């Protein structure tokens, strides 16, 4: 077994409430599960937060589970409500603005987000909207 289960042995299971959130951007926290090949993240956005345009080597696939966002991928912009999905190709510029109630998303990144080790870890807490 590799990745998050390397020595000392860790369980295959976890609970979202026990995963220490990380401050990814101001007003955006993520609770990440890292496998060998991918990272799955529960994202919480505060109301009316702007995540500036950026890109990364990871393909990003997500689903909006609560609230609303305006998402821009390349030249396409769309208002999204719960149940909406999106695919961001690797290296594609993208940005997001959360709606007045904030937003919650589940995002998958491949390859895994090894660069997230630099983000501040916060104390475990009850996730919003999950």
N, CA, C and O atoms as a printed pandas DataFrame, in Angstrom:
     atom_number atom_name residue_name chain_id  residue_number  x_coord  y_coord  z_coord
0              1         N          UNK        A               1    0.852   -1.169    0.000
1              2        CA          UNK        A               1    0.000    0.000    0.000
2              3         C          UNK        A               1    0.899    1.233    0.000
3              4         O          UNK        A               1    1.913    1.276    0.698
4              5         N          UNK        A               2    0.516    2.236   -0.792
5              6        CA          UNK        A               2    1.337    3.434   -0.949
6              7         C          UNK        A               2    0.577    4.683   -0.518
7              8         O          UNK        A               2   -0.541    4.589   -0.010
8              9         N          UNK        A               3    1.177    5.842   -0.718
9             10        CA          UNK        A               3    0.524    7.132   -0.481
10            11         C          UNK        A               3    0.209    7.365    0.970
11            12         O          UNK        A               3    1.072    7.201    1.832
12            13         N          UNK        A               4   -1.037    7.751    1.255
13            14        CA          UNK        A               4   -1.423    8.133    2.610
14            15         C          UNK        A               4   -1.406    6.957    3.567
15            16         O          UNK        A               4   -1.537    7.155    4.775
16            17         N          UNK        A               5   -1.246    5.731    3.065
17            18        CA          UNK        A               5   -1.270    4.566    3.927
18            19         C          UNK        A               5    0.109    3.991    4.195
19            20         O          UNK        A               5    0.221    2.899    4.752
20            21         N          UNK        A               6    1.157    4.702    3.813
21            22        CA          UNK        A               6    2.504    4.200    4.074
22            23         C          UNK        A               6    2.791    4.246    5.572
23            24         O          UNK        A               6    2.057    4.878    6.333
24            25         N          UNK        A               7    3.855    3.578    5.986
25            26        CA          UNK        A               7    4.178    3.400    7.403
26            27         C          UNK        A               7    4.270    4.729    8.125
27            28         O          UNK        A               7    4.780    5.680    7.533
28            29         N          UNK        A               8    3.810    4.866    9.375
29            30        CA          UNK        A               8    3.046    3.824   10.043
30            31         C          UNK        A               8    1.656    3.694    9.408
31            32         O          UNK        A               8    1.123    4.662    8.867
32            33         N          UNK        A               9    1.077    2.492    9.479
33            34        CA          UNK        A               9   -0.197    2.211    8.824
34            35         C          UNK        A               9   -1.285    3.144    9.315
35            36         O          UNK        A               9   -1.422    3.389   10.513
36            37         N          UNK        A              10   -2.053    3.659    8.372
37            38        CA          UNK        A              10   -3.227    4.473    8.675
38            39         C          UNK        A              10   -4.440    3.747    8.112
39            40         O          UNK        A              10   -4.304    2.949    7.184
40            41         N          UNK        A              11   -5.589    4.003    8.643
41            42        CA          UNK        A              11   -6.810    3.376    8.161
42            43         C          UNK        A              11   -7.133    3.849    6.746
43            44         O          UNK        A              11   -6.708    4.926    6.328
44            45         N          UNK        A              12   -7.877    3.045    6.028
45            46        CA          UNK        A              12   -8.396    3.440    4.722
46            47         C          UNK        A              12   -9.512    4.460    4.866
47            48         O          UNK        A              12   -9.905    5.085    3.881
48            49         N          UNK        A              13  -10.032    4.639    6.077
49            50        CA          UNK        A              13  -11.191    5.486    6.308
50            51         C          UNK        A              13  -10.835    6.698    7.161
51            52         O          UNK        A              13   -9.880    6.670    7.937
52            53         N          UNK        A              14  -11.616    7.758    7.004
53            54        CA          UNK        A              14  -11.442    8.978    7.785
54            55         C          UNK        A              14  -12.808    9.624    7.895
55            56         O          UNK        A              14  -13.778    9.120    7.328
56            57         N          UNK        A              15  -12.900   10.709    8.600
57            58        CA          UNK        A              15  -14.139   11.470    8.734
58            59         C          UNK        A              15  -13.830   12.923    8.416
59            60         O          UNK        A              15  -12.842   13.471    8.905
60            61         N          UNK        A              16  -14.658   13.541    7.611
61            62        CA          UNK        A              16  -14.433   14.927    7.196
62            63         C          UNK        A              16  -14.256   15.857    8.396
63            64         O          UNK        A              16  -13.487   16.816    8.325
64            65         N          UNK        A              17  -14.959   15.585    9.493
65            66        CA          UNK        A              17  -14.857   16.420   10.695
66            67         C          UNK        A              17  -13.482   16.343   11.350
67            68         O          UNK        A              17  -13.085   17.259   12.069
68            69         N          UNK        A              18  -12.755   15.256   11.104
69            70        CA          UNK        A              18  -11.451   15.065   11.730
70            71         C          UNK        A              18  -10.281   15.548   10.874
71            72         O          UNK        A              18   -9.138   15.560   11.332
72            73         N          UNK        A              19  -10.562   15.942    9.643
73            74        CA          UNK        A              19   -9.501   16.406    8.743
74            75         C          UNK        A              19   -9.254   17.888    9.009
75            76         O          UNK        A              19  -10.165   18.708    8.898
76            77         N          UNK        A              20   -8.017   18.222    9.359
77            78        CA          UNK        A              20   -7.685   19.622    9.654
78            79         C          UNK        A              20   -7.860   20.467    8.393
79            80         O          UNK        A              20   -7.241   20.177    7.369
80            81         N          UNK        A              21   -8.693   21.507    8.452
81            82        CA          UNK        A              21   -8.847   22.374    7.289
82            83         C          UNK        A              21   -7.563   23.162    7.022
83            84         O          UNK        A              21   -6.773   23.425    7.928
84            85         N          UNK        A              22   -7.383   23.526    5.765
85            86        CA          UNK        A              22   -6.242   24.354    5.370
86            87         C          UNK        A              22   -6.753   25.639    4.741
87            88         O          UNK        A              22   -7.712   25.626    3.970
88            89         N          UNK        A              23   -6.108   26.745    5.075
89            90        CA          UNK        A              23   -6.436   28.039    4.470
90            91         C          UNK        A              23   -5.756   28.082    3.101
91            92         O          UNK        A              23   -4.543   28.279    3.020
92            93         N          UNK        A              24   -6.527   27.898    2.024
93            94        CA          UNK        A              24   -5.983   27.860    0.672
94            95         C          UNK        A              24   -5.877   29.264    0.093
95            96         O          UNK        A              24   -4.842   29.625   -0.468
96            97         N          UNK        A              25   -6.922   30.050    0.220
97            98        CA          UNK        A              25   -6.980   31.468   -0.161
98            99         C          UNK        A              25   -7.700   32.170    0.980
99           100         O          UNK        A              25   -8.361   31.501    1.775
100          101         N          UNK        A              26   -7.601   33.486    1.094
101          102        CA          UNK        A              26   -8.418   34.180    2.095
102          103         C          UNK        A              26   -9.906   33.906    1.835
103          104         O          UNK        A              26  -10.407   34.162    0.740
104          105         N          UNK        A              27  -10.601   33.385    2.843
105          106        CA          UNK        A              27  -12.020   33.073    2.705
106          107         C          UNK        A              27  -12.318   31.720    2.094
107          108         O          UNK        A              27  -13.484   31.395    1.869
108          109         N          UNK        A              28  -11.296   30.921    1.819
109          110        CA          UNK        A              28  -11.474   29.591    1.228
110          111         C          UNK        A              28  -10.665   28.589    2.030
111          112         O          UNK        A              28   -9.445   28.708    2.150
112          113         N          UNK        A              29  -11.365   27.590    2.584
113          114        CA          UNK        A              29  -10.647   26.513    3.255
114          115         C          UNK        A              29  -10.947   25.200    2.553
115          116         O          UNK        A              29  -12.006   25.025    1.949
116          117         N          UNK        A              30   -9.994   24.282    2.645
117          118        CA          UNK        A              30  -10.144   22.972    2.054
118          119         C          UNK        A              30   -9.765   21.890    3.040
119          120         O          UNK        A              30   -8.864   22.065    3.859
120          121         N          UNK        A              31  -10.455   20.777    2.954
121          122        CA          UNK        A              31  -10.150   19.581    3.749
122          123         C          UNK        A              31   -9.766   18.505    2.744
123          124         O          UNK        A              31  -10.621   17.970    2.039
124          125         N          UNK        A              32   -8.475   18.190    2.683
125          126        CA          UNK        A              32   -7.935   17.370    1.599
126          127         C          UNK        A              32   -7.640   15.937    2.019
127          128         O          UNK        A              32   -7.122   15.675    3.104
128          129         N          UNK        A              33   -7.986   15.026    1.129
129          130        CA          UNK        A              33   -7.588   13.622    1.219
130          131         C          UNK        A              33   -6.639   13.368    0.066
131          132         O          UNK        A              33   -7.001   13.567   -1.094
132          133         N          UNK        A              34   -5.431   12.930    0.373
133          134        CA          UNK        A              34   -4.420   12.703   -0.651
134          135         C          UNK        A              34   -4.217   11.211   -0.863
135          136         O          UNK        A              34   -3.867   10.490    0.071
136          137         N          UNK        A              35   -4.437   10.746   -2.091
137          138        CA          UNK        A              35   -4.104    9.387   -2.476
138          139         C          UNK        A              35   -2.787    9.401   -3.226
139          140         O          UNK        A              35   -2.114   10.430   -3.277
140          141         N          UNK        A              36   -2.415    8.283   -3.802
141          142        CA          UNK        A              36   -1.175    8.216   -4.579
142          143         C          UNK        A              36   -1.242    9.075   -5.829
143          144         O          UNK        A              36   -0.250    9.702   -6.201
144          145         N          UNK        A              37   -2.404    9.115   -6.489
145          146        CA          UNK        A              37   -2.521    9.737   -7.807
146          147         C          UNK        A              37   -3.400   10.983   -7.835
147          148         O          UNK        A              37   -3.348   11.744   -8.801
148          149         N          UNK        A              38   -4.204   11.208   -6.801
149          150        CA          UNK        A              38   -5.173   12.304   -6.841
150          151         C          UNK        A              38   -5.409   12.864   -5.444
151          152         O          UNK        A              38   -5.068   12.240   -4.439
152          153         N          UNK        A              39   -5.999   14.055   -5.407
153          154        CA          UNK        A              39   -6.413   14.701   -4.161
154          155         C          UNK        A              39   -7.897   15.029   -4.272
155          156         O          UNK        A              39   -8.339   15.612   -5.262
156          157         N          UNK        A              40   -8.662   14.652   -3.252
157          158        CA          UNK        A              40  -10.077   14.984   -3.157
158          159         C          UNK        A              40  -10.222   16.010   -2.042
159          160         O          UNK        A              40   -9.708   15.814   -0.941
160          161         N          UNK        A              41  -10.929   17.111   -2.330
161          162        CA          UNK        A              41  -11.007   18.210   -1.373
162          163         C          UNK        A              41  -12.447   18.667   -1.183
163          164         O          UNK        A              41  -13.175   18.867   -2.155
164          165         N          UNK        A              42  -12.857   18.831    0.081
165          166        CA          UNK        A              42  -14.104   19.508    0.421
166          167         C          UNK        A              42  -13.753   20.980    0.606
167          168         O          UNK        A              42  -12.957   21.332    1.477
168          169         N          UNK        A              43  -14.347   21.827   -0.212
169          170        CA          UNK        A              43  -14.041   23.266   -0.229
170          171         C          UNK        A              43  -15.187   24.041    0.406
171          172         O          UNK        A              43  -16.358   23.760    0.152
172          173         N          UNK        A              44  -14.837   25.021    1.236
173          174        CA          UNK        A              44  -15.806   25.944    1.823
174          175         C          UNK        A              44  -15.377   27.365    1.470
175          176         O          UNK        A              44  -14.262   27.783    1.782
176          177         N          UNK        A              45  -16.270   28.095    0.821
177          178        CA          UNK        A              45  -16.015   29.493    0.459
178          179         C          UNK        A              45  -16.919   30.394    1.287
179          180         O          UNK        A              45  -18.126   30.164    1.360
180          181         N          UNK        A              46  -16.347   31.414    1.910
181          182        CA          UNK        A              46  -17.140   32.426    2.594
182          183         C          UNK        A              46  -17.964   33.195    1.564
183          184         O          UNK        A              46  -17.668   33.131    0.371
184          185         N          UNK        A              47  -19.001   33.928    2.010
185          186        CA          UNK        A              47  -19.793   34.728    1.068
186          187         C          UNK        A              47  -18.945   35.773    0.330
187          188         O          UNK        A              47  -18.070   36.418    0.908
188          189         N          UNK        A              48  -19.235   35.913   -0.956
189          190        CA          UNK        A              48  -18.685   36.960   -1.823
190          191         C          UNK        A              48  -17.163   37.050   -1.759
191          192         O          UNK        A              48  -16.597   38.125   -1.563
192          193         N          UNK        A              49  -16.523   35.919   -1.926
193          194        CA          UNK        A              49  -15.060   35.835   -1.949
194          195         C          UNK        A              49  -14.605   35.716   -3.395
195          196         O          UNK        A              49  -15.187   34.963   -4.175
196          197         N          UNK        A              50  -13.571   36.455   -3.747
197          198        CA          UNK        A              50  -12.955   36.349   -5.071
198          199         C          UNK        A              50  -11.693   35.517   -4.974
199          200         O          UNK        A              50  -10.776   35.853   -4.225
200          201         N          UNK        A              51  -11.646   34.427   -5.734
201          202        CA          UNK        A              51  -10.418   33.651   -5.890
202          203         C          UNK        A              51   -9.835   34.117   -7.220
203          204         O          UNK        A              51  -10.427   33.871   -8.271
204          205         N          UNK        A              52   -8.680   34.786   -7.191
205          206        CA          UNK        A              52   -8.145   35.389   -8.411
206          207         C          UNK        A              52   -7.761   34.344   -9.460
207          208         O          UNK        A              52   -7.566   33.168   -9.154
208          209         N          UNK        A              53   -7.661   34.806  -10.692
209          210        CA          UNK        A              53   -7.273   33.914  -11.777
210          211         C          UNK        A              53   -5.931   33.260  -11.469
211          212         O          UNK        A              53   -4.983   33.912  -11.031
212          213         N          UNK        A              54   -5.879   31.957  -11.710
213          214        CA          UNK        A              54   -4.667   31.170  -11.489
214          215         C          UNK        A              54   -4.758   29.925  -12.361
215          216         O          UNK        A              54   -5.786   29.669  -12.987
216          217         N          UNK        A              55   -3.696   29.170  -12.398
217          218        CA          UNK        A              55   -3.685   27.885  -13.096
218          219         C          UNK        A              55   -2.720   26.961  -12.371
219          220         O          UNK        A              55   -1.911   27.405  -11.556
220          221         N          UNK        A              56   -2.812   25.680  -12.675
221          222        CA          UNK        A              56   -1.931   24.693  -12.056
222          223         C          UNK        A              56   -1.812   23.486  -12.966
223          224         O          UNK        A              56   -2.574   23.338  -13.922
224          225         N          UNK        A              57   -0.865   22.636  -12.668
225          226        CA          UNK        A              57   -0.596   21.456  -13.498
226          227         C          UNK        A              57   -1.677   20.397  -13.349
227          228         O          UNK        A              57   -1.715   19.448  -14.132
228          229         N          UNK        A              58   -2.557   20.538  -12.360
229          230        CA          UNK        A              58   -3.564   19.533  -12.063
230          231         C          UNK        A              58   -4.829   19.747  -12.883
231          232         O          UNK        A              58   -5.296   20.877  -13.027
232          233         N          UNK        A              59   -5.382   18.662  -13.421
233          234        CA          UNK        A              59   -6.753   18.700  -13.909
234          235         C          UNK        A              59   -7.628   18.794  -12.665
235          236         O          UNK        A              59   -7.310   18.192  -11.639
236          237         N          UNK        A              60   -8.727   19.543  -12.746
237          238        CA          UNK        A              60   -9.607   19.758  -11.598
238          239         C          UNK        A              60  -11.039   19.462  -12.036
239          240         O          UNK        A              60  -11.524   20.025  -13.017
240          241         N          UNK        A              61  -11.709   18.578  -11.305
241          242        CA          UNK        A              61  -13.086   18.204  -11.605
242          243         C          UNK        A              61  -13.890   18.425  -10.337
243          244         O          UNK        A              61  -13.498   17.957   -9.268
244          245         N          UNK        A              62  -15.016   19.137  -10.442
245          246        CA          UNK        A              62  -15.749   19.445   -9.229
246          247         C          UNK        A              62  -17.245   19.464   -9.387
247          248         O          UNK        A              62  -17.780   19.470  -10.495
248          249         N          UNK        A              63  -17.914   19.472   -8.233
249          250        CA          UNK        A              63  -19.359   19.600   -8.159
250          251         C          UNK        A              63  -19.697   20.574   -7.030
251          252         O          UNK        A              63  -19.165   20.474   -5.925
252          253         N          UNK        A              64  -20.580   21.505   -7.329
253          254        CA          UNK        A              64  -21.042   22.470   -6.337
254          255         C          UNK        A              64  -22.122   21.796   -5.506
255          256         O          UNK        A              64  -23.140   21.360   -6.044
256          257         N          UNK        A              65  -21.907   21.709   -4.193
257          258        CA          UNK        A              65  -22.855   21.026   -3.313
258          259         C          UNK        A              65  -23.762   21.981   -2.555
259          260         O          UNK        A              65  -24.800   21.560   -2.044
260          261         N          UNK        A              66  -23.400   23.253   -2.469
261          262        CA          UNK        A              66  -24.224   24.221   -1.755
262          263         C          UNK        A              66  -23.841   25.639   -2.103
263          264         O          UNK        A              66  -22.707   25.900   -2.504
264          265         N          UNK        A              67  -24.790   26.571   -1.949
265          266        CA          UNK        A              67  -24.530   27.980   -2.253
266          267         C          UNK        A              67  -24.497   28.233   -3.747
267          268         O          UNK        A              67  -25.141   27.531   -4.527
268          269         N          UNK        A              68  -23.740   29.242   -4.132
269          270        CA          UNK        A              68  -23.628   29.587   -5.554
270          271         C          UNK        A              68  -22.257   30.191   -5.815
271          272         O          UNK        A              68  -21.618   30.743   -4.919
272          273         N          UNK        A              69  -21.823   30.073   -7.064
273          274        CA          UNK        A              69  -20.559   30.664   -7.491
274          275         C          UNK        A              69  -20.685   31.148   -8.932
275          276         O          UNK        A              69  -21.533   30.685   -9.695
276          277         N          UNK        A              70  -19.826   32.083   -9.274
277          278        CA          UNK        A              70  -19.597   32.453  -10.662
278          279         C          UNK        A              70  -18.205   31.946  -10.988
279          280         O          UNK        A              70  -17.225   32.353  -10.365
280          281         N          UNK        A              71  -18.123   31.056  -11.967
281          282        CA          UNK        A              71  -16.868   30.396  -12.306
282          283         C          UNK        A              71  -16.446   30.825  -13.698
283          284         O          UNK        A              71  -17.259   30.853  -14.622
284          285         N          UNK        A              72  -15.187   31.155  -13.843
285          286        CA          UNK        A              72  -14.610   31.453  -15.161
286          287         C          UNK        A              72  -13.501   30.448  -15.423
287          288         O          UNK        A              72  -12.583   30.288  -14.619
288          289         N          UNK        A              73  -13.605   29.772  -16.566
289          290        CA          UNK        A              73  -12.563   28.856  -17.032
290          291         C          UNK        A              73  -12.187   29.312  -18.426
291          292         O          UNK        A              73  -13.006   29.255  -19.343
292          293         N          UNK        A              74  -10.952   29.764  -18.595
293          294        CA          UNK        A              74  -10.551   30.337  -19.881
294          295         C          UNK        A              74  -11.421   31.542  -20.188
295          296         O          UNK        A              74  -11.477   32.483  -19.396
296          297         N          UNK        A              75  -12.101   31.528  -21.331
297          298        CA          UNK        A              75  -12.979   32.635  -21.732
298          299         C          UNK        A              75  -14.442   32.387  -21.402
299          300         O          UNK        A              75  -15.287   33.229  -21.706
300          301         N          UNK        A              76  -14.764   31.248  -20.785
301          302        CA          UNK        A              76  -16.155   30.918  -20.481
302          303         C          UNK        A              76  -16.458   31.202  -19.013
303          304         O          UNK        A              76  -15.727   30.776  -18.118
304          305         N          UNK        A              77  -17.561   31.936  -18.783
305          306        CA          UNK        A              77  -17.989   32.255  -17.421
306          307         C          UNK        A              77  -19.424   31.793  -17.247
307          308         O          UNK        A              77  -20.252   31.943  -18.145
308          309         N          UNK        A              78  -19.712   31.221  -16.065
309          310        CA          UNK        A              78  -21.063   30.718  -15.828
310          311         C          UNK        A              78  -21.418   30.827  -14.357
311          312         O          UNK        A              78  -20.583   30.592  -13.484
312          313         N          UNK        A              79  -22.688   31.193  -14.090
313          314        CA          UNK        A              79  -23.246   31.183  -12.734
314          315         C          UNK        A              79  -23.658   29.749  -12.436
315          316         O          UNK        A              79  -24.357   29.125  -13.234
316          317         N          UNK        A              80  -23.226   29.221  -11.285
317          318        CA          UNK        A              80  -23.506   27.832  -10.947
318          319         C          UNK        A              80  -24.313   27.733   -9.664
319          320         O          UNK        A              80  -24.114   28.503   -8.725
320          321         N          UNK        A              81  -25.232   26.764   -9.641
321          322        CA          UNK        A              81  -26.056   26.452   -8.481
322          323         C          UNK        A              81  -25.750   25.011   -8.063
323          324         O          UNK        A              81  -25.094   24.285   -8.809
324          325         N          UNK        A              82  -26.215   24.584   -6.876
325          326        CA          UNK        A              82  -25.929   23.224   -6.423
326          327         C          UNK        A              82  -26.277   22.170   -7.486
327          328         O          UNK        A              82  -27.322   22.227   -8.133
328          329         N          UNK        A              83  -25.372   21.226   -7.632
329          330        CA          UNK        A              83  -25.512   20.168   -8.626
330          331         C          UNK        A              83  -24.719   20.431   -9.893
331          332         O          UNK        A              83  -24.497   19.519  -10.689
332          333         N          UNK        A              84  -24.291   21.669  -10.085
333          334        CA          UNK        A              84  -23.501   22.009  -11.277
334          335         C          UNK        A              84  -22.110   21.399  -11.155
335          336         O          UNK        A              84  -21.565   21.276  -10.058
336          337         N          UNK        A              85  -21.551   21.023  -12.287
337          338        CA          UNK        A              85  -20.224   20.432  -12.326
338          339         C          UNK        A              85  -19.322   21.238  -13.250
339          340         O          UNK        A              85  -19.789   22.044  -14.055
340          341         N          UNK        A              86  -18.036   21.005  -13.119
341          342        CA          UNK        A              86  -17.076   21.666  -14.001
342          343         C          UNK        A              86  -15.800   20.863  -14.120
343          344         O          UNK        A              86  -15.398   20.156  -13.197
344          345         N          UNK        A              87  -15.172   20.987  -15.275
345          346        CA          UNK        A              87  -13.880   20.350  -15.521
346          347         C          UNK        A              87  -12.917   21.430  -15.967
347          348         O          UNK        A              87  -13.169   22.142  -16.940
348          349         N          UNK        A              88  -11.815   21.547  -15.252
349          350        CA          UNK        A              88  -10.775   22.521  -15.574
350          351         C          UNK        A              88   -9.563   21.748  -16.067
351          352         O          UNK        A              88   -8.946   21.013  -15.296
352          353         N          UNK        A              89   -9.210   21.901  -17.345
353          354        CA          UNK        A              89   -8.022   21.205  -17.842
354          355         C          UNK        A              89   -6.751   21.708  -17.151
355          356         O          UNK        A              89   -6.707   22.837  -16.663
356          357         N          UNK        A              90   -5.737   20.874  -17.117
357          358        CA          UNK        A              90   -4.442   21.286  -16.573
358          359         C          UNK        A              90   -3.983   22.553  -17.286
359          360         O          UNK        A              90   -4.140   22.684  -18.500
360          361         N          UNK        A              91   -3.423   23.473  -16.534
361          362        CA          UNK        A              91   -2.846   24.733  -17.003
362          363         C          UNK        A              91   -3.876   25.760  -17.481
363          364         O          UNK        A              91   -3.483   26.841  -17.919
364          365         N          UNK        A              92   -5.184   25.464  -17.415
365          366        CA          UNK        A              92   -6.205   26.422  -17.865
366          367         C          UNK        A              92   -6.384   27.510  -16.813
367          368         O          UNK        A              92   -6.562   27.201  -15.635
368          369         N          UNK        A              93   -6.340   28.786  -17.220
369          370        CA          UNK        A              93   -6.594   29.860  -16.257
370          371         C          UNK        A              93   -8.059   29.824  -15.811
371          372         O          UNK        A              93   -8.963   29.617  -16.621
372          373         N          UNK        A              94   -8.272   30.028  -14.514
373          374        CA          UNK        A              94   -9.630   30.022  -13.984
374          375         C          UNK        A              94   -9.705   30.884  -12.731
375          376         O          UNK        A              94   -8.704   31.125  -12.056
376          377         N          UNK        A              95  -10.933   31.347  -12.436
377          378        CA          UNK        A              95  -11.194   32.144  -11.237
378          379         C          UNK        A              95  -12.617   31.853  -10.786
379          380         O          UNK        A              95  -13.413   31.285  -11.533
380          381         N          UNK        A              96  -12.933   32.252   -9.546
381          382        CA          UNK        A              96  -14.266   32.001   -8.999
382          383         C          UNK        A              96  -14.644   33.129   -8.044
383          384         O          UNK        A              96  -13.789   33.726   -7.390
384          385         N          UNK        A              97  -15.941   33.406   -7.979
385          386        CA          UNK        A              97  -16.498   34.320   -6.983
386          387         C          UNK        A              97  -17.683   33.616   -6.356
387          388         O          UNK        A              97  -18.581   33.140   -7.051
388          389         N          UNK        A              98  -17.675   33.553   -5.026
389          390        CA          UNK        A              98  -18.788   32.918   -4.326
390          391         C          UNK        A              98  -19.961   33.884   -4.232
391          392         O          UNK        A              98  -19.795   35.103   -4.269
392          393         N          UNK        A              99  -21.151   33.303   -4.110
393          394        CA          UNK        A              99  -22.372   34.092   -3.996
394          395         C          UNK        A              99  -22.594   34.619   -2.591
395          396         O          UNK        A              99  -21.740   34.453   -1.720
396          397         N          UNK        A             100  -23.741   35.255   -2.366
397          398        CA          UNK        A             100  -24.018   35.906   -1.076
398          399         C          UNK        A             100  -24.127   34.947    0.109
399          400         O          UNK        A             100  -23.980   35.375    1.253
400          401         N          UNK        A             101  -24.381   33.666   -0.139
401          402        CA          UNK        A             101  -24.462   32.675    0.935
402          403         C          UNK        A             101  -23.186   31.860    1.070
403          404         O          UNK        A             101  -23.120   30.959    1.905
404          405         N          UNK        A             102  -22.159   32.162    0.256
405          406        CA          UNK        A             102  -20.966   31.346    0.233
406          407         C          UNK        A             102  -21.198   30.134   -0.648
407          408         O          UNK        A             102  -22.156   30.098   -1.420
408          409         N          UNK        A             103  -20.321   29.135   -0.539
409          410        CA          UNK        A             103  -20.455   27.944   -1.372
410          411         C          UNK        A             103  -19.674   26.785   -0.772
411          412         O          UNK        A             103  -18.702   26.975   -0.041
412          413         N          UNK        A             104  -20.127   25.575   -1.102
413          414        CA          UNK        A             104  -19.391   24.361   -0.771
414          415         C          UNK        A             104  -19.253   23.533   -2.041
415          416         O          UNK        A             104  -20.176   23.444   -2.851
416          417         N          UNK        A             105  -18.076   22.930   -2.196
417          418        CA          UNK        A             105  -17.787   22.132   -3.380
418          419         C          UNK        A             105  -16.990   20.896   -2.993
419          420         O          UNK        A             105  -16.325   20.866   -1.957
420          421         N          UNK        A             106  -17.068   19.888   -3.835
421          422        CA          UNK        A             106  -16.174   18.736   -3.763
422          423         C          UNK        A             106  -15.333   18.800   -5.033
423          424         O          UNK        A             106  -15.881   18.845   -6.135
424          425         N          UNK        A             107  -14.007   18.804   -4.892
425          426        CA          UNK        A             107  -13.089   18.945   -6.026
426          427         C          UNK        A             107  -12.096   17.788   -6.028
427          428         O          UNK        A             107  -11.582   17.388   -4.984
428          429         N          UNK        A             108  -11.840   17.263   -7.213
429          430        CA          UNK        A             108  -10.833   16.233   -7.407
430          431         C          UNK        A             108   -9.710   16.819   -8.249
431          432         O          UNK        A             108   -9.961   17.422   -9.293
432          433         N          UNK        A             109   -8.473   16.644   -7.799
433          434        CA          UNK        A             109   -7.294   17.122   -8.517
434          435         C          UNK        A             109   -6.425   15.924   -8.889
435          436         O          UNK        A             109   -6.151   15.058   -8.058
436          437         N          UNK        A             110   -5.996   15.890  -10.156
437          438        CA          UNK        A             110   -5.065   14.852  -10.606
438          439         C          UNK        A             110   -4.039   15.504  -11.521
439          440         O          UNK        A             110   -4.424   16.203  -12.458
440          441         N          UNK        A             111   -2.734   15.299  -11.280
441          442        CA          UNK        A             111   -2.194   14.513  -10.169
442          443         C          UNK        A             111   -2.474   15.183   -8.824
443          444         O          UNK        A             111   -2.999   16.295   -8.764
444          445         N          UNK        A             112   -2.114   14.484   -7.751
445          446        CA          UNK        A             112   -2.389   14.971   -6.397
446          447         C          UNK        A             112   -1.743   16.336   -6.152
447          448         O          UNK        A             112   -0.762   16.691   -6.805
448          449         N          UNK        A             113   -2.302   17.100   -5.204
449          450        CA          UNK        A             113   -1.830   18.447   -4.882
450          451         C          UNK        A             113   -0.736   18.389   -3.830
451          452         O          UNK        A             113   -0.981   18.663   -2.655
452          453         N          UNK        A             114    0.465   18.035   -4.250
453          454        CA          UNK        A             114    1.592   18.013   -3.320
454          455         C          UNK        A             114    1.992   19.407   -2.867
455          456         O          UNK        A             114    2.640   19.553   -1.831
456          457         N          UNK        A             115    1.618   20.435   -3.621
457          458        CA          UNK        A             115    1.970   21.812   -3.261
458          459         C          UNK        A             115    1.145   22.342   -2.088
459          460         O          UNK        A             115    1.473   23.403   -1.558
460          461         N          UNK        A             116    0.106   21.659   -1.671
461          462        CA          UNK        A             116   -0.736   22.163   -0.595
462          463         C          UNK        A             116   -0.113   21.986    0.783
463          464         O          UNK        A             116   -0.688   22.453    1.766
464          465         N          UNK        A             117    1.019   21.342    0.892
465          466        CA          UNK        A             117    1.691   21.206    2.174
466          467         C          UNK        A             117    2.112   22.541    2.763
467          468         O          UNK        A             117    2.353   22.640    3.966
468          469         N          UNK        A             118    2.203   23.569    1.927
469          470        CA          UNK        A             118    2.650   24.895    2.392
470          471         C          UNK        A             118    1.513   25.718    3.009
471          472         O          UNK        A             118    1.775   26.748    3.630
472          473         N          UNK        A             119    0.261   25.286    2.850
473          474        CA          UNK        A             119   -0.872   26.057    3.367
474          475         C          UNK        A             119   -1.074   25.820    4.860
475          476         O          UNK        A             119   -0.880   24.716    5.368
476          477         N          UNK        A             120   -1.465   26.883    5.540
477          478        CA          UNK        A             120   -1.678   26.833    6.983
478          479         C          UNK        A             120   -2.772   25.830    7.342
479          480         O          UNK        A             120   -3.849   25.832    6.747
480          481         N          UNK        A             121   -2.484   24.974    8.322
481          482        CA          UNK        A             121   -3.484   24.037    8.840
482          483         C          UNK        A             121   -4.194   24.683   10.023
483          484         O          UNK        A             121   -3.560   25.278   10.895
484          485         N          UNK        A             122   -5.502   24.560   10.040
485          486        CA          UNK        A             122   -6.326   25.081   11.112
486          487         C          UNK        A             122   -6.769   23.921   11.999
487          488         O          UNK        A             122   -6.561   22.760   11.649
488          489         N          UNK        A             123   -7.369   24.221   13.127
489          490        CA          UNK        A             123   -7.862   23.185   14.016
490          491         C          UNK        A             123   -9.061   22.476   13.367
491          492         O          UNK        A             123   -9.873   23.123   12.704
492          493         N          UNK        A             124   -9.178   21.148   13.552
493          494        CA          UNK        A             124  -10.366   20.447   13.034
494          495         C          UNK        A             124  -11.633   21.109   13.560
495          496         O          UNK        A             124  -11.690   21.558   14.705
496          497         N          UNK        A             125  -12.642   21.161   12.705
497          498        CA          UNK        A             125  -13.907   21.817   13.053
498          499         C          UNK        A             125  -15.019   21.191   12.214
499          500         O          UNK        A             125  -14.763   20.398   11.307
500          501         N          UNK        A             126  -16.237   21.558   12.530
501          502        CA          UNK        A             126  -17.383   21.050   11.783
502          503         C          UNK        A             126  -17.419   21.740   10.423
503          504         O          UNK        A             126  -17.469   22.968   10.351
504          505         N          UNK        A             127  -17.394   20.953    9.337
505          506        CA          UNK        A             127  -17.461   21.557    8.003
506          507         C          UNK        A             127  -18.817   22.214    7.771
507          508         O          UNK        A             127  -19.839   21.717    8.245
508          509         N          UNK        A             128  -18.828   23.313    7.053
509          510        CA          UNK        A             128  -20.069   23.994    6.689
510          511         C          UNK        A             128  -20.689   23.290    5.495
511          512         O          UNK        A             128  -20.011   23.048    4.496
512          513         N          UNK        A             129  -21.958   22.962    5.589
513          514        CA          UNK        A             129  -22.675   22.456    4.431
514          515         C          UNK        A             129  -22.398   21.021    4.040
515          516         O          UNK        A             129  -22.855   20.579    2.986
516          517         N          UNK        A             130  -21.661   20.275    4.858
517          518        CA          UNK        A             130  -21.395   18.875    4.520
518          519         C          UNK        A             130  -21.974   17.969    5.585
519          520         O          UNK        A             130  -21.857   16.747    5.486
